[in-house]
Amino acid sequence: MTRLACLFLSLMMIAAPAWTAEPDEILDDPALEERARAISKGLRCLVCQNESIDESNAPLAKDLRLLVRERLVAGDTDGEVTAFVVSRYGDFVLLKPPVKPSTYLLWAGPFLLLLLGGVGAAVFIRASRLAPAATGEALSDEDERRLKTLLSQDDDG
């Protein structure tokens, strides 16, 4: 019986994010509710910052979910609802920010860092190949005599 209880609790914990829309938030019209969920999945929770308002249990996320639903009931299109939220909170509220001049570095940054790392690695490898190997150089006659002298003094002492 305990295994069954553990399995049930595990399944409940896995499914918990699906229940973030509380019963008082859910719209009667299934089509509007589906649109609200789709919009909510694309909006960032400003408290959690790493999950959508659809997944978050933060009070601000709940307020934003209600706002999305209110705007949809008022007759706004999906784009108008998103534009309204962005006008209030900025592009940061979008989980996938738009590609525009102010976000070029955000979109290109990872590729630029990868390219910079590749160039750095290539320069390092090339420089190490061109540098003379310190262990391969022969000693001059004078250096060999000094080395023998030092070694013989060490053996004597």
One Martini backbone bead per residue (centre of mass of N, CA, C, O) as a GRO file, in nm:
protein
  157
    1MET     BB    1   0.055   0.064  -0.018
    2THR     BB    2   0.302   0.260  -0.008
    3ARG     BB    3   0.373   0.247  -0.306
    4LEU     BB    4   0.109   0.371  -0.408
    5ALA     BB    5   0.139   0.637  -0.256
    6CYS     BB    6   0.409   0.722  -0.383
    7LEU     BB    7   0.311   0.721  -0.674
    8PHE     BB    8   0.088   0.929  -0.639
    9LEU     BB    9   0.267   1.162  -0.535
   10SER     BB   10   0.452   1.174  -0.778
   11LEU     BB   11   0.231   1.239  -0.986
   12MET     BB   12   0.137   1.501  -0.849
   13MET     BB   13   0.409   1.654  -0.877
   14ILE     BB   14   0.426   1.642  -1.186
   15ALA     BB   15   0.124   1.775  -1.231
   16ALA     BB   16   0.119   2.054  -1.082
   17PRO     BB   17   0.171   2.268  -1.317
   18ALA     BB   18  -0.116   2.212  -1.453
   19TRP     BB   19  -0.264   2.359  -1.180
   20THR     BB   20  -0.219   2.678  -1.172
   21ALA     BB   21  -0.493   2.719  -1.264
   22GLU     BB   22  -0.740   2.829  -1.103
   23PRO     BB   23  -1.074   2.789  -1.079
   24ASP     BB   24  -1.133   3.109  -1.077
   25GLU     BB   25  -0.981   3.150  -1.368
   26ILE     BB   26  -1.148   2.979  -1.536
   27LEU     BB   27  -1.305   2.962  -1.824
   28ASP     BB   28  -1.601   2.867  -1.979
   29ASP     BB   29  -1.456   2.902  -2.247
   30PRO     BB   30  -1.246   2.686  -2.402
   31ALA     BB   31  -1.121   2.871  -2.619
   32LEU     BB   32  -1.031   3.101  -2.429
   33GLU     BB   33  -0.865   2.925  -2.238
   34GLU     BB   34  -0.662   2.832  -2.450
   35ARG     BB   35  -0.559   3.114  -2.520
   36ALA     BB   36  -0.468   3.191  -2.234
   37ARG     BB   37  -0.259   2.964  -2.205
   38ALA     BB   38  -0.086   3.040  -2.449
   39ILE     BB   39  -0.011   3.323  -2.351
   40SER     BB   40   0.101   3.242  -2.065
   41LYS     BB   41   0.346   3.069  -2.186
   42GLY     BB   42   0.487   3.355  -2.307
   43LEU     BB   43   0.498   3.465  -2.009
   44ARG     BB   44   0.679   3.609  -1.766
   45CYS     BB   45   0.770   3.581  -1.449
   46LEU     BB   46   0.867   3.850  -1.245
   47VAL     BB   47   0.954   3.674  -0.998
   48CYS     BB   48   1.093   3.410  -1.113
   49GLN     BB   49   1.210   3.436  -1.437
   50ASN     BB   50   1.195   3.096  -1.527
   51GLU     BB   51   0.879   3.125  -1.578
   52SER     BB   52   0.570   3.110  -1.645
   53ILE     BB   53   0.254   3.215  -1.557
   54ASP     BB   54   0.135   2.927  -1.594
   55GLU     BB   55   0.349   2.792  -1.372
   56SER     BB   56   0.302   2.999  -1.159
   57ASN     BB   57   0.230   3.091  -0.796
   58ALA     BB   58   0.247   3.378  -0.803
   59PRO     BB   59   0.063   3.657  -0.752
   60LEU     BB   60   0.143   3.805  -1.015
   61ALA     BB   61   0.073   3.573  -1.205
   62LYS     BB   62  -0.224   3.570  -1.138
   63ASP     BB   63  -0.282   3.858  -1.227
   64LEU     BB   64  -0.194   3.809  -1.524
   65ARG     BB   65  -0.395   3.587  -1.587
   66LEU     BB   66  -0.644   3.763  -1.535
   67LEU     BB   67  -0.578   3.983  -1.742
   68VAL     BB   68  -0.584   3.804  -1.989
   69ARG     BB   69  -0.880   3.715  -1.953
   70GLU     BB   70  -1.010   3.993  -1.957
   71ARG     BB   71  -0.915   4.072  -2.243
   72LEU     BB   72  -1.053   3.837  -2.390
   73VAL     BB   73  -1.345   3.901  -2.298
   74ALA     BB   74  -1.329   4.196  -2.430
   75GLY     BB   75  -1.195   4.109  -2.739
   76ASP     BB   76  -0.913   4.052  -2.765
   77THR     BB   77  -0.641   3.969  -2.907
   78ASP     BB   78  -0.353   3.812  -2.867
   79GLY     BB   79  -0.176   4.055  -2.955
   80GLU     BB   80  -0.314   4.268  -2.771
   81VAL     BB   81  -0.250   4.136  -2.504
   82THR     BB   82   0.056   4.130  -2.533
   83ALA     BB   83   0.090   4.436  -2.585
   84PHE     BB   84  -0.024   4.526  -2.313
   85VAL     BB   85   0.184   4.386  -2.132
   86VAL     BB   86   0.436   4.515  -2.266
   87SER     BB   87   0.355   4.813  -2.205
   88ARG     BB   88   0.387   4.763  -1.888
   89TYR     BB   89   0.677   4.561  -1.883
   90GLY     BB   90   0.801   4.486  -2.137
   91ASP     BB   91   1.007   4.256  -2.303
   92PHE     BB   92   1.076   4.085  -2.046
   93VAL     BB   93   0.791   3.930  -2.035
   94LEU     BB   94   0.911   3.771  -2.261
   95LEU     BB   95   1.037   3.460  -2.337
   96LYS     BB   96   1.039   3.568  -2.651
   97PRO     BB   97   1.206   3.796  -2.776
   98PRO     BB   98   1.240   4.022  -3.001
   99VAL     BB   99   1.381   4.106  -3.309
  100LYS     BB  100   1.587   4.386  -3.239
  101PRO     BB  101   1.814   4.622  -3.183
  102SER     BB  102   1.791   4.583  -2.859
  103THR     BB  103   1.833   4.238  -2.911
  104TYR     BB  104   2.083   4.144  -3.074
  105LEU     BB  105   2.281   4.060  -2.847
  106LEU     BB  106   2.101   3.842  -2.727
  107TRP     BB  107   2.093   3.663  -2.991
  108ALA     BB  108   2.420   3.679  -3.068
  109GLY     BB  109   2.598   3.623  -2.817
  110PRO     BB  110   2.649   3.312  -2.817
  111PHE     BB  111   2.788   3.310  -3.098
  112LEU     BB  112   3.014   3.511  -3.033
  113LEU     BB  113   3.140   3.345  -2.801
  114LEU     BB  114   3.200   3.095  -2.969
  115LEU     BB  115   3.381   3.236  -3.175
  116LEU     BB  116   3.586   3.353  -2.975
  117GLY     BB  117   3.673   3.077  -2.859
  118GLY     BB  118   3.773   2.957  -3.128
  119VAL     BB  119   3.988   3.170  -3.188
  120GLY     BB  120   4.147   3.135  -2.925
  121ALA     BB  121   4.215   2.836  -2.968
  122ALA     BB  122   4.362   2.868  -3.239
  123VAL     BB  123   4.583   3.060  -3.139
  124PHE     BB  124   4.696   2.875  -2.920
  125ILE     BB  125   4.768   2.631  -3.101
  126ARG     BB  126   4.950   2.782  -3.298
  127ALA     BB  127   5.153   2.894  -3.088
  128SER     BB  128   5.240   2.610  -2.978
  129ARG     BB  129   5.355   2.509  -3.255
  130LEU     BB  130   5.566   2.754  -3.306
  131ALA     BB  131   5.699   2.696  -3.056
  132PRO     BB  132   5.971   2.608  -2.912
  133ALA     BB  133   6.102   2.340  -2.772
  134ALA     BB  134   6.260   2.317  -2.467
  135THR     BB  135   6.352   2.002  -2.474
  136GLY     BB  136   6.502   2.005  -2.777
  137GLU     BB  137   6.744   2.155  -2.682
  138ALA     BB  138   7.075   2.191  -2.700
  139LEU     BB  139   7.368   2.191  -2.545
  140SER     BB  140   7.633   2.341  -2.485
  141ASP     BB  141   7.953   2.285  -2.406
  142GLU     BB  142   7.959   2.472  -2.160
  143ASP     BB  143   7.697   2.365  -2.025
  144GLU     BB  144   7.792   2.073  -1.991
  145ARG     BB  145   8.035   2.135  -1.804
  146ARG     BB  146   7.871   2.272  -1.580
  147LEU     BB  147   7.688   2.030  -1.522
  148LYS     BB  148   7.910   1.828  -1.444
  149THR     BB  149   8.024   1.996  -1.215
  150LEU     BB  150   7.764   2.008  -1.045
  151LEU     BB  151   7.720   1.700  -1.021
  152SER     BB  152   7.993   1.632  -0.890
  153GLN     BB  153   7.951   1.811  -0.639
  154ASP     BB  154   7.694   1.663  -0.542
  155ASP     BB  155   7.832   1.381  -0.506
  156ASP     BB  156   8.052   1.477  -0.299
  157GLY     BB  157   7.846   1.626  -0.082
   0.00000   0.00000   0.00000
